[in-house]
XYZ file of C-alpha atoms in Angstrom:
203
model
C 54.864 90.343 126.251
C 55.636 91.332 122.572
C 53.706 90.226 119.402
C 56.752 87.832 118.295
C 57.007 85.965 121.405
C 53.483 85.343 121.589
C 53.134 83.610 118.251
C 56.958 81.654 119.356
C 55.256 80.501 121.899
C 51.785 79.768 120.661
C 53.623 78.300 117.789
C 56.402 76.085 120.252
C 52.817 74.691 121.641
C 51.347 74.093 118.450
C 54.795 71.517 118.051
C 54.308 69.874 121.613
C 50.446 68.879 121.244
C 51.502 67.669 117.787
C 54.477 66.168 118.877
C 53.192 64.494 121.792
C 50.166 63.594 120.113
C 51.703 61.978 117.362
C 54.800 60.540 118.995
C 52.103 58.487 121.674
C 50.265 57.362 118.891
C 53.746 55.462 116.544
C 55.956 55.757 118.274
C 58.934 58.081 118.826
C 61.099 57.059 115.993
C 58.160 56.000 113.726
C 57.435 59.986 114.428
C 58.800 62.123 111.275
C 59.739 65.581 111.672
C 57.803 66.309 108.489
C 54.362 64.856 110.378
C 55.040 66.921 113.414
C 54.722 69.714 111.146
C 52.137 68.934 108.903
C 49.950 68.057 112.752
C 50.468 70.969 113.955
C 49.737 73.345 110.553
C 53.386 75.232 110.372
C 55.886 74.943 107.467
C 59.118 72.148 108.298
C 61.311 74.993 108.410
C 59.443 76.338 111.143
C 60.080 73.552 113.760
C 64.066 73.113 112.751
C 63.490 77.347 113.309
C 62.008 76.509 117.113
C 64.533 72.901 117.561
C 66.950 72.350 117.229
C 66.269 68.209 115.680
C 63.697 66.346 116.804
C 65.078 64.751 120.135
C 65.468 68.589 121.390
C 61.580 69.136 120.571
C 60.759 65.705 122.249
C 63.727 66.999 125.627
C 61.928 70.525 125.944
C 58.045 68.569 124.985
C 59.399 66.766 128.662
C 60.666 69.660 130.585
C 57.487 71.737 129.226
C 54.849 69.183 130.589
C 56.351 68.027 133.690
C 57.009 71.543 134.271
C 52.559 71.973 133.814
C 52.464 69.044 136.579
C 55.222 70.133 139.170
C 53.018 73.199 139.224
C 49.548 72.199 139.800
C 50.844 70.006 142.420
C 52.447 73.024 144.515
C 49.362 75.055 143.528
C 47.266 72.092 145.245
C 49.255 71.679 148.050
C 49.659 75.300 148.511
C 45.817 76.274 148.247
C 45.078 73.381 150.724
C 47.100 74.762 153.451
C 45.340 78.342 152.515
C 42.423 76.234 153.879
C 43.891 75.438 157.078
C 43.813 71.479 156.126
C 46.879 69.402 156.931
C 49.545 68.191 155.003
C 47.665 64.384 154.465
C 44.547 67.660 152.918
C 47.910 68.652 150.637
C 48.430 65.022 149.438
C 44.843 64.594 148.871
C 44.815 67.611 147.054
C 48.073 66.998 144.728
C 46.311 63.237 143.964
C 43.265 65.360 142.379
C 45.532 67.777 140.701
C 47.374 64.839 139.483
C 44.780 63.339 138.264
C 42.803 66.377 136.009
C 45.858 66.909 134.270
C 46.443 63.101 132.971
C 42.344 63.546 132.443
C 43.907 67.075 130.209
C 46.961 65.853 129.287
C 46.743 61.976 128.263
C 48.798 61.740 126.311
C 51.703 63.128 126.947
C 51.229 61.076 130.209
C 51.254 57.643 128.195
C 54.366 58.738 126.519
C 55.864 59.938 130.223
C 55.275 56.196 131.468
C 56.554 54.814 127.996
C 59.837 56.439 128.308
C 60.374 55.573 132.042
C 61.317 52.048 130.697
C 63.776 52.765 127.793
C 67.468 53.379 129.451
C 68.579 53.559 125.468
C 67.548 56.919 124.871
C 69.742 60.679 124.446
C 67.110 61.923 126.369
C 67.615 60.158 129.481
C 68.965 62.421 131.800
C 66.481 64.757 131.150
C 64.190 62.355 131.504
C 65.447 61.815 134.938
C 65.298 66.012 135.887
C 61.903 65.875 134.921
C 61.136 63.433 136.873
C 62.959 64.750 140.011
C 60.882 67.973 139.521
C 57.424 66.721 140.246
C 58.572 64.121 142.825
C 60.403 66.918 144.722
C 57.614 68.743 145.250
C 55.378 65.335 146.644
C 58.980 65.042 149.282
C 58.477 68.767 150.218
C 54.794 68.116 151.570
C 55.700 64.839 153.268
C 59.444 66.171 154.698
C 56.553 69.066 156.610
C 54.192 66.308 157.449
C 56.711 64.344 158.751
C 58.316 67.590 160.812
C 54.976 68.138 161.907
C 54.486 65.136 163.186
C 51.738 63.565 160.701
C 53.312 61.034 159.540
C 55.902 58.983 161.260
C 59.824 59.543 160.638
C 60.025 56.000 159.760
C 58.629 57.363 156.524
C 61.301 56.562 153.362
C 59.961 59.918 151.642
C 61.696 59.405 148.321
C 60.815 56.038 148.097
C 57.176 57.366 149.390
C 57.005 59.965 147.004
C 58.012 58.191 143.958
C 55.046 55.455 145.177
C 52.614 58.508 145.464
C 53.815 60.036 142.285
C 53.603 56.388 140.365
C 50.224 55.408 141.924
C 48.439 58.100 140.472
C 50.084 58.245 136.921
C 49.006 54.464 136.843
C 45.466 54.811 138.218
C 44.550 57.551 135.992
C 46.313 55.619 133.428
C 44.430 52.805 133.923
C 41.123 54.769 134.336
C 41.819 56.396 130.910
C 42.030 52.934 129.137
C 40.200 50.553 130.643
C 37.683 51.787 133.021
C 36.238 55.118 131.119
C 32.847 55.419 132.791
C 34.460 56.507 135.998
C 33.938 59.965 137.051
C 36.979 61.537 137.575
C 35.246 61.703 141.502
C 35.050 57.915 141.666
C 38.473 57.641 141.040
C 39.677 60.174 143.199
C 37.423 58.748 146.017
C 39.350 55.646 145.969
C 42.750 57.083 145.534
C 41.854 58.982 148.474
C 40.998 56.250 150.737
C 44.544 54.682 149.896
C 46.164 57.575 150.812
C 44.660 57.876 153.833
C 44.855 54.363 154.810
C 48.640 53.603 154.282
C 50.287 56.240 154.189
C 48.200 58.194 157.022
C 47.670 54.754 158.805
C 44.276 56.446 160.079
C 41.825 54.452 158.633
């Protein structure tokens, strides 16, 4: 990778981090391009050089963030399989990976969850695409679990995948906001017990 490409990636990362923090703090409408540039430590023109508009910046922010999350989930599932774990073990590893991601990027997660409930945004179609990207990773493991006989064929795979994804998002945000004294190991253990008892059907 040449130096100009590296510099551009570094600049875009700074803009992503500045934008997600500001938008999570004060909302999309109240956040200006000037503020994003100032927080990122770049000139306003640099924002428009990388993104045609604030809307485009936000859409790319969503894509970038959820791609990172989806990659983390898939890597966790693959690592579990490499260790000889079951598909339910892979789901458990994905829960831990999700918690790790949210602990690392809490502002992005807050922003994503808030935007899920809004239907009048220009980027609604983008939001649905990035959501599907993450859900599909979970669905893939669930389908393998059903095929291997670990889980019942009666499971509604799309809904179960959404429920697991939502469980991690909401539980992690609740942990970060209202129970910060709890360790990530403690939170993971609680969600793991829920997974083992309510999804796999084993105590």
